[in-house]
Amino acid sequence: MCHFFFTVKRLAISYNYLSIRKIINLNRLILSHFFSIIGFNRFQQKFPYFISIETANYCNLHCPECPVGLKKDSEAGKATFDYDLYKKIIDELKSTLLHVILYFQGEPFLNNQLFDFIEYAHKSKIYTSTSTNAQLITKEKAKKIVLSGLDKLIISVDGTTQEAYQSYRVGGKLQKALDSIEEIVRWKDVLKSATPLLEVQFLVLKTNEHQLVEMKQLAKSFKVDRLTFKTAQLYEFKNGNDLMPTKAKYARYKRHANGTFVIKNAQPNKCWRLWSGAVINVHGEVLPCCFDKTSEYSFGNTNENSFYFCWHSKKATDFREKIHQNRKQFKICMNCTSK
């Protein structure tokens, strides 16, 4: 449960995926980002150290602040990431890539090839993680998760009672999420496996903020590796929101002098995420980050061009330069806490 020991465990696991070329690339990214801040926007011959792949663009739940969850139940537009395209991207990036996150929007376990994605990344010596609501994890799938070699698994548990849980995870069952955690922990013990590192994520809302102490006790009883309390991203926050927590520590927003709400973190005209990683949606489009939910700022499509071509396209270069000029001009940055 201690964040220090969780970090040590993660570093120990990550060490197996390191190489000289990956370390050099990461250092070049850090230097490139530093020089961009002081006006030297040179970004040639760089690759991200992590990418997020949208394995599925639909979900089995209907969370009120999730664009995917708010969509009507319809087969139209539902898709999973093409496995051949995934292999092409991994093959292009594997010499410099440290981490592939098999999640963007939607529920990853709706992609029947998710374990193939994990296996291919491991063959390519890349750290893997994903995030789930755990409603689709069966006893058999829990064992398969441990055997797959997945390095990190985040499970969302936003409440210690069904009432609080379902106020956000609409359509979900708290007990099902807890059963999934218990089963994964059991299989880790049986198979004597250190992975996946199991992180329980609690999205702090007005409807569940009174359960923080209970959540700590619950997570401890399940012997998970880490419990994280996450601030909620709310799309309509200017005039307040029924889900906005009252505890300032766990609120992403603060009340302005005029009574409206604004994001409380400073948003300087820079962004490490634009240098360190990228998101690739289910259709193969390269996006600046996970806040571009509607793929408004696509840098290009990996079905048509290489990842490198998209990440270094004019659209990408222009976007990075505009961030340095005025980050707040982009709506997708309004909820971002990255610096």
Coordinates of C-alpha atoms in Angstrom, one line a residue:
M1 CA 0.0 0.0 0.0
C2 CA 2.9 2.4 0.6
H3 CA 3.6 4.5 -2.5
F4 CA 7.3 4.2 -1.9
F5 CA 7.3 0.4 -2.0
F6 CA 5.0 0.5 -5.0
T7 CA 7.4 2.7 -6.8
V8 CA 10.3 0.4 -5.9
K9 CA 8.4 -2.6 -7.2
R10 CA 7.5 -0.8 -10.4
L11 CA 11.1 0.3 -11.0
A12 CA 12.4 -3.3 -10.3
I13 CA 10.0 -4.6 -13.0
S14 CA 10.7 -1.8 -15.4
Y15 CA 14.4 -2.5 -15.2
N16 CA 13.9 -5.7 -17.2
Y17 CA 12.7 -3.6 -20.2
L18 CA 15.5 -1.1 -20.2
S19 CA 18.1 -0.8 -23.0
I20 CA 20.8 1.8 -23.8
R21 CA 18.9 3.0 -26.8
K22 CA 15.7 3.5 -24.7
I23 CA 17.7 5.5 -22.1
I24 CA 19.3 7.6 -24.7
N25 CA 15.9 8.4 -26.4
L26 CA 14.4 9.3 -23.0
N27 CA 17.3 11.7 -22.2
R28 CA 17.0 13.3 -25.7
L29 CA 13.2 13.8 -25.0
I30 CA 14.0 15.5 -21.7
L31 CA 16.6 17.8 -23.3
S32 CA 14.4 18.6 -26.3
H33 CA 11.5 19.5 -23.9
F34 CA 13.8 21.8 -21.9
F35 CA 15.2 23.6 -25.0
S36 CA 11.7 24.0 -26.3
I37 CA 10.7 25.9 -23.2
I38 CA 13.5 28.4 -23.7
G39 CA 12.6 28.9 -27.4
F40 CA 14.5 26.2 -29.3
N41 CA 11.7 24.0 -30.7
R42 CA 13.8 21.3 -32.4
F43 CA 12.1 18.0 -32.3
Q44 CA 13.7 15.8 -35.0
Q45 CA 14.6 12.2 -34.6
K46 CA 12.6 11.7 -31.3
F47 CA 10.2 8.9 -30.3
P48 CA 7.9 8.9 -27.3
Y49 CA 8.8 6.7 -24.4
F50 CA 5.1 5.7 -23.9
I51 CA 2.0 5.4 -26.0
S52 CA -1.6 4.7 -25.1
I53 CA -3.6 2.4 -27.4
E54 CA -7.4 2.5 -27.5
T55 CA -8.1 -1.2 -27.5
A56 CA -11.9 -0.6 -27.6
N57 CA -13.9 2.5 -28.0
Y58 CA -17.1 1.4 -26.2
C59 CA -17.9 0.4 -22.7
N60 CA -20.3 -1.8 -20.7
L61 CA -21.0 1.0 -18.2
H62 CA -22.5 4.5 -18.5
C63 CA -20.4 6.8 -16.3
P64 CA -21.9 10.4 -16.4
E65 CA -18.6 12.2 -17.0
C66 CA -17.3 9.8 -19.7
P67 CA -18.0 10.6 -23.4
V68 CA -18.1 6.9 -24.1
G69 CA -20.4 6.0 -21.2
L70 CA -22.8 8.7 -22.3
K71 CA -23.3 7.3 -25.7
K72 CA -26.5 5.4 -26.4
D73 CA -26.5 1.6 -26.7
S74 CA -25.9 1.2 -30.3
E75 CA -23.7 -1.1 -32.4
A76 CA -22.9 1.8 -34.8
G77 CA -19.4 3.1 -34.3
K78 CA -18.2 0.4 -31.9
A79 CA -14.8 -0.8 -32.8
T80 CA -11.7 -2.5 -31.4
F81 CA -8.1 -1.8 -32.3
D82 CA -6.8 -3.8 -35.3
Y83 CA -4.2 -6.3 -34.1
D84 CA -2.1 -6.1 -37.3
L85 CA -1.9 -2.3 -37.1
Y86 CA -0.9 -2.7 -33.4
K87 CA 2.0 -5.0 -34.4
K88 CA 3.1 -2.6 -37.0
I89 CA 3.2 0.3 -34.5
I90 CA 5.0 -1.8 -31.9
D91 CA 7.6 -3.0 -34.4
E92 CA 8.3 0.6 -35.4
L93 CA 8.7 1.8 -31.8
K94 CA 10.0 -1.2 -29.8
S95 CA 13.6 -0.1 -29.8
T96 CA 12.8 3.1 -27.9
L97 CA 9.4 2.5 -26.3
L98 CA 9.4 1.8 -22.5
H99 CA 5.6 1.5 -21.8
V100 CA 2.5 0.8 -23.7
I101 CA -0.8 1.6 -22.0
L102 CA -3.6 -0.6 -23.4
Y103 CA -6.3 1.8 -22.6
F104 CA -7.7 5.2 -23.7
Q105 CA -11.5 5.3 -23.8
G106 CA -13.8 2.3 -23.5
E107 CA -13.4 -1.0 -21.6
P108 CA -10.2 -2.8 -22.6
F109 CA -11.6 -6.3 -21.8
L110 CA -14.2 -5.8 -24.5
N111 CA -11.3 -6.5 -27.0
N112 CA -11.1 -10.3 -27.3
Q113 CA -7.4 -10.0 -28.4
L114 CA -6.3 -8.0 -25.4
F115 CA -4.0 -10.8 -24.2
D116 CA -2.5 -11.0 -27.6
F117 CA -1.7 -7.3 -27.3
I118 CA 0.0 -7.9 -24.0
E119 CA 2.0 -10.9 -25.2
Y120 CA 3.3 -9.1 -28.3
A121 CA 4.4 -6.1 -26.2
H122 CA 6.3 -8.5 -23.9
K123 CA 8.0 -10.2 -26.8
S124 CA 9.1 -6.8 -27.8
K125 CA 10.4 -6.1 -24.2
I126 CA 7.9 -3.3 -23.4
Y127 CA 6.2 -2.6 -20.0
T128 CA 2.4 -3.1 -20.2
S129 CA -0.5 -1.7 -18.2
T130 CA -4.3 -1.3 -18.5
S131 CA -7.2 0.0 -16.6
T132 CA -10.6 -1.6 -16.1
N133 CA -13.9 -1.5 -14.3
A134 CA -13.4 -5.2 -13.7
Q135 CA -17.0 -6.1 -14.5
L136 CA -15.9 -8.6 -17.2
I137 CA -13.2 -10.3 -15.2
T138 CA -14.2 -14.0 -14.6
K139 CA -12.3 -16.5 -12.4
E140 CA -10.7 -17.9 -15.6
K141 CA -9.8 -14.5 -16.9
A142 CA -8.2 -13.5 -13.6
K143 CA -5.8 -16.4 -13.9
K144 CA -5.1 -15.5 -17.5
I145 CA -4.3 -11.9 -16.5
V146 CA -1.7 -13.1 -14.0
L147 CA -0.2 -15.6 -16.5
S148 CA -0.2 -13.0 -19.3
G149 CA 2.6 -11.1 -17.7
L150 CA 0.7 -7.8 -17.6
D151 CA 2.8 -5.5 -15.5
K152 CA 0.2 -3.2 -14.0
L153 CA -3.6 -3.4 -13.7
I154 CA -5.7 -0.5 -12.5
I155 CA -9.2 -1.3 -11.2
S156 CA -11.7 1.4 -10.6
V157 CA -13.6 1.1 -7.3
D158 CA -15.4 4.4 -6.7
G159 CA -17.2 3.6 -3.4
T160 CA -17.5 1.2 -0.5
T161 CA -21.2 0.7 -0.9
Q162 CA -23.3 -0.1 -3.9
E163 CA -25.2 3.1 -3.6
A164 CA -22.1 5.3 -3.7
Y165 CA -20.4 3.1 -6.3
Q166 CA -23.3 3.1 -8.8
S167 CA -23.8 6.9 -8.5
Y168 CA -20.9 7.1 -11.0
R169 CA -20.3 3.6 -12.3
V170 CA -23.8 3.4 -13.7
G171 CA -24.7 -0.2 -14.5
G172 CA -21.8 -1.7 -12.5
K173 CA -21.8 -3.9 -9.4
L174 CA -19.4 -3.1 -6.6
Q175 CA -19.3 -6.7 -5.4
K176 CA -18.2 -7.8 -8.9
A177 CA -15.3 -5.4 -8.9
L178 CA -14.2 -6.6 -5.4
D179 CA -14.6 -10.3 -6.4
S180 CA -12.3 -9.6 -9.4
I181 CA -9.6 -8.0 -7.2
E182 CA -9.8 -10.9 -4.7
E183 CA -9.5 -13.4 -7.5
I184 CA -6.4 -11.7 -9.1
V185 CA -4.7 -11.4 -5.7
R186 CA -5.4 -15.1 -5.1
W187 CA -3.9 -16.2 -8.4
K188 CA -0.8 -14.0 -7.8
D189 CA -0.3 -15.9 -4.6
V190 CA -0.9 -19.3 -6.2
L191 CA 1.4 -18.6 -9.1
K192 CA 3.9 -16.7 -7.0
S193 CA 3.8 -13.8 -9.4
A194 CA 4.8 -10.3 -8.6
T195 CA 2.7 -9.0 -11.5
P196 CA 0.4 -7.4 -12.3
L197 CA 1.0 -4.7 -9.8
L198 CA -2.6 -4.1 -8.7
E199 CA -3.7 -0.5 -8.2
V200 CA -7.2 0.3 -7.0
Q201 CA -8.3 3.7 -8.2
F202 CA -10.9 5.7 -6.3
L203 CA -12.4 8.7 -8.2
V204 CA -13.3 11.2 -5.4
L205 CA -16.7 12.7 -5.9
K206 CA -19.3 14.4 -3.7
T207 CA -21.2 11.1 -3.6
N208 CA -18.3 9.1 -2.1
E209 CA -15.9 11.5 -0.4
H210 CA -17.2 10.4 3.0
Q211 CA -15.9 6.9 2.3
L212 CA -12.2 7.6 2.0
V213 CA -11.2 6.0 5.3
E214 CA -13.4 3.0 4.6
M215 CA -11.8 2.7 1.2
K216 CA -8.3 2.6 2.8
Q217 CA -9.4 -0.2 5.1
L218 CA -11.0 -2.1 2.3
A219 CA -7.9 -1.8 0.0
K220 CA -5.7 -2.9 2.9
S221 CA -7.8 -6.0 3.5
F222 CA -7.5 -7.0 -0.1
K223 CA -3.7 -6.6 0.0
V224 CA -3.5 -4.6 -3.2
D225 CA -0.2 -3.0 -4.1
R226 CA -1.5 0.6 -4.2
L227 CA -4.6 2.7 -3.6
T228 CA -4.9 6.0 -5.5
F229 CA -7.4 8.7 -4.8
K230 CA -8.0 10.5 -8.1
T231 CA -9.4 14.0 -8.7
A232 CA -12.4 14.0 -11.0
Q233 CA -12.4 15.6 -14.5
L234 CA -15.7 17.3 -14.9
Y235 CA -16.8 18.8 -18.3
E236 CA -19.3 21.3 -16.8
F237 CA -17.6 22.8 -13.8
K238 CA -17.7 26.6 -14.3
N239 CA -20.9 27.0 -12.3
G240 CA -20.4 24.0 -10.1
N241 CA -21.3 20.4 -10.5
D242 CA -23.3 17.9 -8.4
L243 CA -20.4 15.5 -8.5
M244 CA -17.8 18.0 -7.4
P245 CA -16.3 17.0 -4.0
T246 CA -16.3 19.5 -1.1
K247 CA -12.9 18.4 0.2
A248 CA -10.4 20.8 -1.4
K249 CA -7.6 18.3 -1.4
Y250 CA -9.5 16.0 -3.8
A251 CA -11.1 18.7 -6.0
R252 CA -9.6 19.6 -9.3
Y253 CA -11.3 23.1 -9.2
K254 CA -11.5 26.0 -6.9
R255 CA -14.1 28.8 -6.5
H256 CA -13.0 32.1 -8.1
A257 CA -13.8 35.4 -6.5
N258 CA -16.8 35.9 -8.8
G259 CA -18.3 32.6 -7.7
T260 CA -17.4 30.5 -10.7
F261 CA -15.0 27.6 -10.6
V262 CA -11.6 27.3 -12.3
I263 CA -9.0 24.6 -12.4
K264 CA -6.8 25.2 -9.3
N265 CA -3.4 24.1 -10.7
A266 CA -1.3 26.5 -12.7
Q267 CA -1.2 25.8 -16.4
P268 CA 2.1 27.2 -17.8
N269 CA 2.7 27.3 -21.5
K270 CA 4.5 24.0 -21.8
C271 CA 3.5 20.4 -21.7
W272 CA 5.8 17.4 -21.1
R273 CA 3.1 15.0 -22.3
L274 CA 3.5 16.3 -25.9
W275 CA 7.1 15.2 -25.8
S276 CA 6.9 12.0 -23.7
G277 CA 4.0 10.2 -25.2
A278 CA 1.0 9.9 -27.5
V279 CA -2.4 8.4 -27.8
I280 CA -3.5 6.3 -30.7
N281 CA -7.3 5.9 -31.0
V282 CA -9.1 2.9 -32.2
H283 CA -9.0 4.1 -35.8
G284 CA -5.3 4.6 -35.8
E285 CA -5.2 8.3 -35.4
V286 CA -2.2 9.8 -33.4
L287 CA -3.5 12.2 -30.8
P288 CA -1.6 14.7 -28.6
C289 CA -2.9 13.2 -25.3
C290 CA -5.7 11.5 -23.4
F291 CA -7.7 14.7 -23.1
D292 CA -8.4 14.8 -26.8
K293 CA -11.5 12.6 -26.4
T294 CA -13.1 13.5 -29.7
S295 CA -9.8 13.2 -31.7
E296 CA -10.1 16.9 -32.7
Y297 CA -6.3 17.4 -33.0
S298 CA -5.2 14.3 -34.8
F299 CA -1.6 14.5 -36.0
G300 CA -2.2 11.8 -38.7
N301 CA -3.3 8.2 -39.2
T302 CA -1.1 5.2 -38.7
N303 CA -3.1 3.2 -41.2
E304 CA -1.8 5.6 -43.9
N305 CA 1.6 6.6 -42.6
S306 CA 4.2 5.6 -40.1
F307 CA 3.9 6.7 -36.5
Y308 CA 7.0 8.8 -36.9
F309 CA 5.5 10.6 -39.8
C310 CA 2.4 11.4 -37.8
W311 CA 4.2 12.5 -34.6
H312 CA 6.5 14.8 -36.6
S313 CA 3.8 16.1 -39.0
K314 CA 3.2 19.8 -39.5
K315 CA 0.0 19.5 -37.5
A316 CA 2.0 18.1 -34.6
T317 CA 4.7 20.7 -34.8
D318 CA 2.1 23.5 -35.0
F319 CA 0.2 22.2 -32.0
R320 CA 3.4 22.0 -29.9
E321 CA 4.4 25.6 -30.9
K322 CA 0.9 26.9 -30.1
I323 CA 1.0 25.3 -26.6
H324 CA 4.1 27.3 -25.9
Q325 CA 2.4 30.5 -27.1
N326 CA -0.9 30.0 -25.2
R327 CA -1.8 26.7 -23.7
K328 CA -5.3 27.9 -22.6
Q329 CA -6.4 28.5 -26.2
F330 CA -7.1 24.7 -26.4
K331 CA -10.3 23.4 -24.8
I332 CA -8.8 20.0 -24.2
C333 CA -6.3 21.7 -21.8
M334 CA -9.0 23.1 -19.6
N335 CA -9.1 20.0 -17.3
C336 CA -5.4 19.1 -17.5
T337 CA -3.2 19.0 -14.4
S338 CA 0.0 18.2 -16.4
K339 CA 2.8 20.7 -16.3

